[in-house]
Amino acid sequence: MKPLDPRLLRYARAARGVFAVGGGLGSLRTIATICWSWALAQLIAAAVLPLIGDPTGRVSEGAFAPADLGWLTLVAVAALVLRSISAWGMDAVAARGAIRVKAQLRSAALDALDARSPERGDGASDTELATTLGRGLDALDGYFSGYVPQLILTAIATPLLILVLLIADPFSAITVIIVFPIIPVFMILIGLATQAVQDRQWAQLQRLSASFLDVVSGLATLKIFRREDRQVARIARETEEYRSRTMTVLRVTFLSGFVLDLAGTFSIALVAVTVGTRLVNGEF
């Protein structure tokens, strides 16, 4: 599946509401995060600078006085509350949207199946259709609850944060712009590897479902000829293979998370080191 498949918006109208409302909440969350970070930085500067004394380099330029700690605290708390509410709203909208999208897609698929001729020639077996309408559509829960909110935040927060960095510290913004493409490159490479193992797992699930349906359909015949033990062994063998492929998917998934965290940590470290160096030299 593509990061955002246009067919999803066409066949499930509820998905449009998820992206529209999620985009608004994502913008609100990003702005609240920026306000909270600004207020926290001003709070620390206003509270600590009087205790340090001179020299403080350029850190004291534009800093607020200790008398402003009260309203800065209110701004920080309000931004934090707004950020939490918007984050909860995004999760709630995504979860409820997933339920509505699944219901619309499943209803449309069943209507299409009812309208088809019994002698359809698309090559799709009953087990494949059942697995797709069951496990396949249920996978949209993770897509909407975990992936879609992050996709919305990436599209909205990234340009806003880079713009704020350009205003606050152009050197750090340039560093981020140079380093930022590393993360999407890693995401693409890891995504290709994950897609390959997930495709194999999905094919194995299809075979397991087909085998189980064949055994259930011919159970009377198998009992008559005393061949049920062989079928039990075959299903057990395919189940074990499916379990092994599932563990492979999990290993790749955890490895992808580690690689992305590592790339993100390096990116943050570059900015932090340059900021720390300039801070010590009194240039920040």
PDB file of N, CA, C and O in Angstrom, residues 30 34 152-166 180:
ATOM      1  N   THR A  30       1.453  21.234  16.500  1.00  0.00           N
ATOM      2  CA  THR A  30       2.783  21.753  16.171  1.00  0.00           C
ATOM      3  C   THR A  30       2.984  23.150  16.725  1.00  0.00           C
ATOM      4  O   THR A  30       4.033  23.460  17.310  1.00  0.00           O
ATOM      5  N   ILE A  34       5.720  24.388  19.576  1.00  0.00           N
ATOM      6  CA  ILE A  34       6.646  25.505  19.388  1.00  0.00           C
ATOM      7  C   ILE A  34       6.491  26.521  20.517  1.00  0.00           C
ATOM      8  O   ILE A  34       7.487  27.008  21.076  1.00  0.00           O
ATOM      9  N   ILE A 152       0.560  12.816   8.965  1.00  0.00           N
ATOM     10  CA  ILE A 152       0.030  14.187   9.003  1.00  0.00           C
ATOM     11  C   ILE A 152       1.019  15.126   9.690  1.00  0.00           C
ATOM     12  O   ILE A 152       1.292  16.238   9.202  1.00  0.00           O
ATOM     13  N   LEU A 153       1.578  14.685  10.814  1.00  0.00           N
ATOM     14  CA  LEU A 153       2.530  15.531  11.536  1.00  0.00           C
ATOM     15  C   LEU A 153       3.783  15.783  10.706  1.00  0.00           C
ATOM     16  O   LEU A 153       4.336  16.892  10.725  1.00  0.00           O
ATOM     17  N   THR A 154       4.235  14.757   9.984  1.00  0.00           N
ATOM     18  CA  THR A 154       5.428  14.938   9.151  1.00  0.00           C
ATOM     19  C   THR A 154       5.189  15.984   8.076  1.00  0.00           C
ATOM     20  O   THR A 154       6.050  16.845   7.810  1.00  0.00           O
ATOM     21  N   ALA A 155       4.019  15.927   7.457  1.00  0.00           N
ATOM     22  CA  ALA A 155       3.722  16.870   6.378  1.00  0.00           C
ATOM     23  C   ALA A 155       3.517  18.285   6.901  1.00  0.00           C
ATOM     24  O   ALA A 155       3.803  19.256   6.193  1.00  0.00           O
ATOM     25  N   ILE A 156       3.025  18.422   8.129  1.00  0.00           N
ATOM     26  CA  ILE A 156       2.701  19.750   8.659  1.00  0.00           C
ATOM     27  C   ILE A 156       3.826  20.297   9.525  1.00  0.00           C
ATOM     28  O   ILE A 156       4.244  21.450   9.385  1.00  0.00           O
ATOM     29  N   ALA A 157       4.330  19.468  10.442  1.00  0.00           N
ATOM     30  CA  ALA A 157       5.293  19.951  11.428  1.00  0.00           C
ATOM     31  C   ALA A 157       6.654  20.244  10.818  1.00  0.00           C
ATOM     32  O   ALA A 157       7.320  21.211  11.221  1.00  0.00           O
ATOM     33  N   THR A 158       7.085  19.441   9.854  1.00  0.00           N
ATOM     34  CA  THR A 158       8.437  19.617   9.322  1.00  0.00           C
ATOM     35  C   THR A 158       8.666  21.011   8.740  1.00  0.00           C
ATOM     36  O   THR A 158       9.635  21.693   9.127  1.00  0.00           O
ATOM     37  N   PRO A 159       7.837  21.489   7.812  1.00  0.00           N
ATOM     38  CA  PRO A 159       8.095  22.843   7.280  1.00  0.00           C
ATOM     39  C   PRO A 159       7.943  23.934   8.342  1.00  0.00           C
ATOM     40  O   PRO A 159       8.693  24.924   8.325  1.00  0.00           O
ATOM     41  N   LEU A 160       6.989  23.767   9.262  1.00  0.00           N
ATOM     42  CA  LEU A 160       6.826  24.774  10.315  1.00  0.00           C
ATOM     43  C   LEU A 160       8.050  24.851  11.221  1.00  0.00           C
ATOM     44  O   LEU A 160       8.537  25.935  11.563  1.00  0.00           O
ATOM     45  N   LEU A 161       8.564  23.691  11.617  1.00  0.00           N
ATOM     46  CA  LEU A 161       9.725  23.671  12.511  1.00  0.00           C
ATOM     47  C   LEU A 161      10.972  24.211  11.819  1.00  0.00           C
ATOM     48  O   LEU A 161      11.770  24.926  12.439  1.00  0.00           O
ATOM     49  N   ILE A 162      11.145  23.878  10.551  1.00  0.00           N
ATOM     50  CA  ILE A 162      12.297  24.411   9.819  1.00  0.00           C
ATOM     51  C   ILE A 162      12.184  25.924   9.678  1.00  0.00           C
ATOM     52  O   ILE A 162      13.183  26.657   9.795  1.00  0.00           O
ATOM     53  N   LEU A 163      10.969  26.421   9.458  1.00  0.00           N
ATOM     54  CA  LEU A 163      10.771  27.868   9.372  1.00  0.00           C
ATOM     55  C   LEU A 163      11.122  28.543  10.691  1.00  0.00           C
ATOM     56  O   LEU A 163      11.790  29.591  10.712  1.00  0.00           O
ATOM     57  N   VAL A 164      10.683  27.963  11.800  1.00  0.00           N
ATOM     58  CA  VAL A 164      11.011  28.524  13.114  1.00  0.00           C
ATOM     59  C   VAL A 164      12.514  28.487  13.356  1.00  0.00           C
ATOM     60  O   VAL A 164      13.096  29.429  13.898  1.00  0.00           O
ATOM     61  N   LEU A 165      13.168  27.397  12.934  1.00  0.00           N
ATOM     62  CA  LEU A 165      14.623  27.310  13.090  1.00  0.00           C
ATOM     63  C   LEU A 165      15.334  28.385  12.265  1.00  0.00           C
ATOM     64  O   LEU A 165      16.322  28.972  12.715  1.00  0.00           O
ATOM     65  N   LEU A 166      14.834  28.636  11.052  1.00  0.00           N
ATOM     66  CA  LEU A 166      15.451  29.672  10.222  1.00  0.00           C
ATOM     67  C   LEU A 166      15.350  31.043  10.882  1.00  0.00           C
ATOM     68  O   LEU A 166      16.265  31.869  10.781  1.00  0.00           O
ATOM     69  N   PHE A 180      18.531  16.206   7.209  1.00  0.00           N
ATOM     70  CA  PHE A 180      17.173  15.648   7.193  1.00  0.00           C
ATOM     71  C   PHE A 180      16.958  14.581   6.120  1.00  0.00           C
ATOM     72  O   PHE A 180      16.293  13.579   6.374  1.00  0.00           O
TER      73      PHE A 180
END
